[in-house]
Short mmCIF file of C-alpha atoms and ligand atoms in Angstrom, two decimals:
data_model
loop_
_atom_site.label_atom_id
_atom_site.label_comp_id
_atom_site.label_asym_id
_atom_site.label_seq_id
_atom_site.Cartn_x
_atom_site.Cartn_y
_atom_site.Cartn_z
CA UNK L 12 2.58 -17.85 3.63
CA UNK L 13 2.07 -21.24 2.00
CA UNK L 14 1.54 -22.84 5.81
CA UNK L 15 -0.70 -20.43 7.02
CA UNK L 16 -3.45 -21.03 4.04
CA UNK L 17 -3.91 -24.41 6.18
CA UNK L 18 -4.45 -26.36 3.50
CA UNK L 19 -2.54 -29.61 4.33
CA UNK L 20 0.27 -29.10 2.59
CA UNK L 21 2.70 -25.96 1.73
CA UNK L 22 5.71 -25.18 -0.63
CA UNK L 23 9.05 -26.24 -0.24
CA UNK L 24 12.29 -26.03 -2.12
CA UNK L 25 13.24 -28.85 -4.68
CA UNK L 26 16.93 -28.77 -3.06
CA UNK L 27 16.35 -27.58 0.61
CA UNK L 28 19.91 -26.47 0.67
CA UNK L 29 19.58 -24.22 -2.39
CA UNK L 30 17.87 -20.63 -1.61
CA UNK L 31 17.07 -20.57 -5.28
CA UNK L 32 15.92 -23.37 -6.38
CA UNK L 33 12.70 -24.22 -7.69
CA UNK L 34 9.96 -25.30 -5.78
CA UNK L 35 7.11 -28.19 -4.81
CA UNK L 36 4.09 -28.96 -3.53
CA UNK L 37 5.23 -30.67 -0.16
CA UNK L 38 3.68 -33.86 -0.48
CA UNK L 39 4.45 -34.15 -4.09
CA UNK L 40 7.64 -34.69 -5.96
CA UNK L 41 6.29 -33.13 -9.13
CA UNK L 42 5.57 -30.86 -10.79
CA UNK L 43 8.35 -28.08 -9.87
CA UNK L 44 7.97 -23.94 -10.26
CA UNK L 45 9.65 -21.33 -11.69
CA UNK L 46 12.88 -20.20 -9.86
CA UNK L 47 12.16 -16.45 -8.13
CA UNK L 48 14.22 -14.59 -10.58
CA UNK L 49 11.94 -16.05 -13.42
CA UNK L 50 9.10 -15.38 -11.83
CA UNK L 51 10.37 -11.87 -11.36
CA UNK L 52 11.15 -11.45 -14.93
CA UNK L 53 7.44 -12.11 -15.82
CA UNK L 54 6.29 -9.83 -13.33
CA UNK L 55 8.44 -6.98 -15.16
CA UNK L 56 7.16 -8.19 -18.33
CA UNK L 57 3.35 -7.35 -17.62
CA UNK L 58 4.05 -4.27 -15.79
CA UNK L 59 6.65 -2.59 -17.60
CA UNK L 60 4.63 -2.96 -20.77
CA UNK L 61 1.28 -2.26 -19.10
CA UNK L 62 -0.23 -5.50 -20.62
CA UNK L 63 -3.66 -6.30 -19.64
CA UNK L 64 -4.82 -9.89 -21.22
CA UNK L 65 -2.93 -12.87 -20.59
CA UNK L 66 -2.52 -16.78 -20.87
CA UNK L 67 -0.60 -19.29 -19.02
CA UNK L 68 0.00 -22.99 -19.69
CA UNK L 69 0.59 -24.44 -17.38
CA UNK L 70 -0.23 -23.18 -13.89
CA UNK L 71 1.39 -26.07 -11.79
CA UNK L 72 0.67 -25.03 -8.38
CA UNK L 73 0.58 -21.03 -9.10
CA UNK L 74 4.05 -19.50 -8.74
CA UNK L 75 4.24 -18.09 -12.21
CA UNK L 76 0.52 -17.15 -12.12
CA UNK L 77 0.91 -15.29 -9.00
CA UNK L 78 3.82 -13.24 -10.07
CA UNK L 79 1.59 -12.26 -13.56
CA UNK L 80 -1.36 -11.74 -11.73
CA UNK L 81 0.74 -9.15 -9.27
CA UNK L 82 1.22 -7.78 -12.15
CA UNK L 83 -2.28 -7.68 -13.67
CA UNK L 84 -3.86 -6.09 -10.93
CA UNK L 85 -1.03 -3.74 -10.84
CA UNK L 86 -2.19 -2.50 -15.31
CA UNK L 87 -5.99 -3.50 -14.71
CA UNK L 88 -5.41 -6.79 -16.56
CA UNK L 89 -6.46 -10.69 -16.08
CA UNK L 90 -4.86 -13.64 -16.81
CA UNK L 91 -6.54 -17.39 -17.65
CA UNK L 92 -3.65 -20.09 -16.32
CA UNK L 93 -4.96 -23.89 -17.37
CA UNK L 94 -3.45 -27.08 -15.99
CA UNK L 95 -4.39 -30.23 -16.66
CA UNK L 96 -2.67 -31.60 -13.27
CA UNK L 97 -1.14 -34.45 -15.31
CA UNK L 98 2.03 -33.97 -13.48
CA UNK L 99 0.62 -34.44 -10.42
CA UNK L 100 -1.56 -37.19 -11.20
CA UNK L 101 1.18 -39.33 -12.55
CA UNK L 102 3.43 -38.50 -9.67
CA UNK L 103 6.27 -37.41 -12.78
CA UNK L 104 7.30 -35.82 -15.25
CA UNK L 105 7.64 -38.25 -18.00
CA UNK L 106 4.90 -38.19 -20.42
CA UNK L 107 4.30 -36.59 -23.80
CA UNK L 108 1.42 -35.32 -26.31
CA UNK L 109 -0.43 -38.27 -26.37
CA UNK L 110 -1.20 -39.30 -22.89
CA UNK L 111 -4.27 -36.82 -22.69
CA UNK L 112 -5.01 -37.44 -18.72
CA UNK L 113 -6.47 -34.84 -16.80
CA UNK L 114 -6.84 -34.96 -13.32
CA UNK L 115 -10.43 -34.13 -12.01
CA UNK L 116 -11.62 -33.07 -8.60
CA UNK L 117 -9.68 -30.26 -7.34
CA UNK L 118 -5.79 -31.43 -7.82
CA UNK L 119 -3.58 -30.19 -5.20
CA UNK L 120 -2.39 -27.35 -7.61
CA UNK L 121 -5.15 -25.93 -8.34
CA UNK L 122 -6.09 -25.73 -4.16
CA UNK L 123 -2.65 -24.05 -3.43
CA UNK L 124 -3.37 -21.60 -6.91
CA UNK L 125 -6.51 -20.63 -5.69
CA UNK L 126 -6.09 -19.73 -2.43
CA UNK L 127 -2.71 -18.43 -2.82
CA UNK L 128 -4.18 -15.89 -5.17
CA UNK L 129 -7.37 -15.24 -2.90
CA UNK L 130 -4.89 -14.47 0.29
CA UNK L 131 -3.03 -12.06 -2.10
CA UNK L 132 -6.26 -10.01 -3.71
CA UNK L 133 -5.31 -11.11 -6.85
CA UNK L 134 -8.57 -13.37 -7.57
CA UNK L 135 -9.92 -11.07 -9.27
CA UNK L 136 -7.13 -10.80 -11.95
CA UNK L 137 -6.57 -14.49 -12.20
CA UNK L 138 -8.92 -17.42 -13.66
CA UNK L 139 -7.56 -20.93 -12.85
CA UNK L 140 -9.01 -23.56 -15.10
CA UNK L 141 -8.68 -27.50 -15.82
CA UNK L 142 -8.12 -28.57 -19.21
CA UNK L 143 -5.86 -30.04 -21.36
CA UNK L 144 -3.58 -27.99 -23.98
CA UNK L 145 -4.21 -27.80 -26.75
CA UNK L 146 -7.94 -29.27 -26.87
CA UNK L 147 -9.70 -27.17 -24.18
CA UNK L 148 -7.66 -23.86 -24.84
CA UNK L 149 -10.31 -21.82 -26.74
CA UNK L 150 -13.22 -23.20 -24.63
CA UNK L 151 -10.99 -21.64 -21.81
CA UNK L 152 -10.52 -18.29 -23.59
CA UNK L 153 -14.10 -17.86 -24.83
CA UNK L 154 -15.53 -18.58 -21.36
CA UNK L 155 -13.24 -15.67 -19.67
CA UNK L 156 -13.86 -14.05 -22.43
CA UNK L 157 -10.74 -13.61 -23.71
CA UNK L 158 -10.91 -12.63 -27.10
CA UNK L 159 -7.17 -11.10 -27.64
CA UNK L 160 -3.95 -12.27 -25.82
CA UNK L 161 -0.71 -9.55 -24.94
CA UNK L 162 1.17 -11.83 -23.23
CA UNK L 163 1.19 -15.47 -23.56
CA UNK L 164 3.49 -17.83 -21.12
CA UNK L 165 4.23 -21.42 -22.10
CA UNK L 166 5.37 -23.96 -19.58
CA UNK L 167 3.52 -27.16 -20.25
CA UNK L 168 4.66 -30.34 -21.63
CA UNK L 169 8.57 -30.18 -21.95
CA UNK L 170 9.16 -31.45 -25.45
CA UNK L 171 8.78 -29.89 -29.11
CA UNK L 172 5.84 -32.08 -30.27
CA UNK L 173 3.67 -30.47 -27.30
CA UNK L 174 5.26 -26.40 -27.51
CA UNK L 175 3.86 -26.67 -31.05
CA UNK L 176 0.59 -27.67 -30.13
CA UNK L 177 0.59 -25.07 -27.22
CA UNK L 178 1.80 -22.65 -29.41
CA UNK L 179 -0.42 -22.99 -32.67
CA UNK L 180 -3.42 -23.00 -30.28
CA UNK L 181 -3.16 -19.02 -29.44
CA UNK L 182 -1.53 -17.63 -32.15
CA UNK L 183 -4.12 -16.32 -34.08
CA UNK L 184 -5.80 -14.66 -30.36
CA UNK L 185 -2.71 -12.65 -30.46
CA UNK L 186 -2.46 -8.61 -30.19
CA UNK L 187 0.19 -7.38 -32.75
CA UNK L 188 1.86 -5.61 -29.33
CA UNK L 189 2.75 -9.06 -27.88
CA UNK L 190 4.71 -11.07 -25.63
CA UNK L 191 5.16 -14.85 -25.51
CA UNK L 192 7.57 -16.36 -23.34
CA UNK L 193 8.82 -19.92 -22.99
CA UNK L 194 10.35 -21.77 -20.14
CA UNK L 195 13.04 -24.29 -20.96
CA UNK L 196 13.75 -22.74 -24.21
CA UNK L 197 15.39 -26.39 -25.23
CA UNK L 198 12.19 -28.15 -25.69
CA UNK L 199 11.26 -25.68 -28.27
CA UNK L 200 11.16 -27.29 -31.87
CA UNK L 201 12.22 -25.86 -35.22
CA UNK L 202 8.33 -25.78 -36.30
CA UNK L 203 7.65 -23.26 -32.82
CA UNK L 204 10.66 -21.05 -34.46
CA UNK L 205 9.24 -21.18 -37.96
CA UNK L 206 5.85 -20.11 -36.76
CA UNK L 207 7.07 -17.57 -34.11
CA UNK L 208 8.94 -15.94 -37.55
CA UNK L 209 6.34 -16.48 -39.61
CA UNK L 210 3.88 -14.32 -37.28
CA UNK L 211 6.73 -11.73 -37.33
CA UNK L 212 8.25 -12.39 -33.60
CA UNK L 213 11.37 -10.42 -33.87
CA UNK L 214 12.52 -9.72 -31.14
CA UNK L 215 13.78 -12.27 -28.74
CA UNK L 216 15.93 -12.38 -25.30
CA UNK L 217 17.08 -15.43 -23.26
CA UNK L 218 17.51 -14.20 -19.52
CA UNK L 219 20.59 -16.75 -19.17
CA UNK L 220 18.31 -18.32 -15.86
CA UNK L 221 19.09 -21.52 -14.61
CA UNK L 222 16.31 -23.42 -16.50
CA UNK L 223 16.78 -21.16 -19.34
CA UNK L 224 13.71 -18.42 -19.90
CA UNK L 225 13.42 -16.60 -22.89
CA UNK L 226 10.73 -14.27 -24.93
CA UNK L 227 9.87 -13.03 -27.91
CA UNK L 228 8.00 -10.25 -28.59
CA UNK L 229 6.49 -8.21 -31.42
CA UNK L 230 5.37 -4.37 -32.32
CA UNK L 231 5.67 -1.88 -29.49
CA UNK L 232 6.89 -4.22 -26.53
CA UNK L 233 10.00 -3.98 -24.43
CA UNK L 234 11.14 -7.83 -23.61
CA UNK L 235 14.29 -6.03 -22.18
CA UNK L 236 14.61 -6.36 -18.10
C1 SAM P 23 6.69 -27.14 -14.98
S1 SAM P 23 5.03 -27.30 -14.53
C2 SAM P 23 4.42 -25.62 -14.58
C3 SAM P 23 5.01 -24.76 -13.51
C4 SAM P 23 4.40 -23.38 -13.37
N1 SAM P 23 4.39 -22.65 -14.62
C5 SAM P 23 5.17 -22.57 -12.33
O1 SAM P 23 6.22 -22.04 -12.63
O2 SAM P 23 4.75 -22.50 -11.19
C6 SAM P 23 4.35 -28.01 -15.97
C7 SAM P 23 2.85 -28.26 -15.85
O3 SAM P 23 2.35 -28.53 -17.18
C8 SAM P 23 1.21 -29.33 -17.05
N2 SAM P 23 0.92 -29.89 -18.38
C9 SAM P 23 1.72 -30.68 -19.13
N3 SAM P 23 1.16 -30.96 -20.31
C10 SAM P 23 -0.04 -30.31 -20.33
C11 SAM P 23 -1.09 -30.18 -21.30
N4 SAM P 23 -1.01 -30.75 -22.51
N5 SAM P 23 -2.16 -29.44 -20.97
C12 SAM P 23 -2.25 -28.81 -19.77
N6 SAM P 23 -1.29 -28.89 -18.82
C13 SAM P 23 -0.19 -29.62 -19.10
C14 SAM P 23 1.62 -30.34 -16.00
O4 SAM P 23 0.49 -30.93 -15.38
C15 SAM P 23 2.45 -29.47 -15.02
O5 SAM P 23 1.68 -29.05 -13.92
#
């Protein structure tokens, strides 16, 4: 579907040779998506406990957005997904906390987001927005009006320093019925666990996935798939 949006550039496996890899933007290197199974998971997440208000950092180029939007449009819901495009602005994935660069314009993610979730009918269940986490998160959530959060998906900078920052920034937006999940579970610190138990996340599942997806969730949820 990616080559018939005709947008100059289309998704493409990481490792051509592997049917499950990950995937890129073809004429970038970084950043790189979900696997399919992960995105799955987060699909069953939304539906199977009919959530309806959701958050996503970071969007990338849309493959985990489009699998939770599926899913919003399924329960009524919406989700905000925010990017700041640094990725693909710096052409890597090296960086941490404190390089704070955004990339303006419309970044090459944010194209393929948009009009991947336009060709599906999910626009209207999915807000993509520009900003960097954690500094423009509430400005995000207050102008989608997004007052409370059931499911919250963090996959932004890969290191502990940043899944704090990412973290501490919706906690207190957060149903008691809730659902955060993290993508590569090793870049989260012993102050996201501390907090996470603090605000009474008790119940927790890794999927065993490649890159190692896990969630937590709290009150009436099911984070079983
Ligand atoms: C692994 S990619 C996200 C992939 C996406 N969730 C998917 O599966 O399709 C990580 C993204 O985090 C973004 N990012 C990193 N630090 C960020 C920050 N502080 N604020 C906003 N976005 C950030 C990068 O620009 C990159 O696009």
């Amino acid at each position: 579907m990616s080559k018939q949006l005709n947008i100059g550039f289309h998704l493409m496996r990481v490792d051509e040779n592997s049917l499950q890899d990950s995937l890129r933007l073809s004429n970038r290197l970084y950043p790189w998506s979900l696997r399919e199974n992960e995105a799955n998971i987060l699909y069953s997440l939304v539906k199977n406990n009919n959530l309806t208000s959701g958050f996503e950092i970071a969007t990338g180029f849309g493959v985990s957005s489009i699998s939770i939007g599926k899913a919003f449009k399924e329960t009524g819901g919406r989700l905000s997904s925010m990017d700041a495009y640094v990725e693909e602005l710096l052409g890597y994935g090296l960086y941490d906390h404190t390089t704070h660069k955004i990339k303006t314009g419309t970044p090459d993610g944010y194209l393929m987001a948009t009009s991947m979730s336009k060709a599906l009918e999910i626009d209207k269940h999915t807000n993509f927005d520009i900003g960097w986490s954690p500094n423009d998160t509430s400005l995000i959530l207050d102008k989608n009006e997004q007052d409370f959060l059931d499911f919250v998906f963090i996959d932004g900078g890969h290191y502990p320093q940043q899944v704090i920052l990412d973290l501490s920034s919706v906690i207190d937006k957060l149903a008691y019925d809730c659902i955060i999940c993290f993508h590569d579970y090793g870049c989260v610190g012993q102050d996201s666990l501390n907090l996470l138990s603090k605000y009474r996340f008790t119940k927790f599942i890794d999927y065993k996935t490649g890159f190692s997806l896990v969630s937590y969730g709290r009150g009436h949820v099911n984070i079983e798939i």
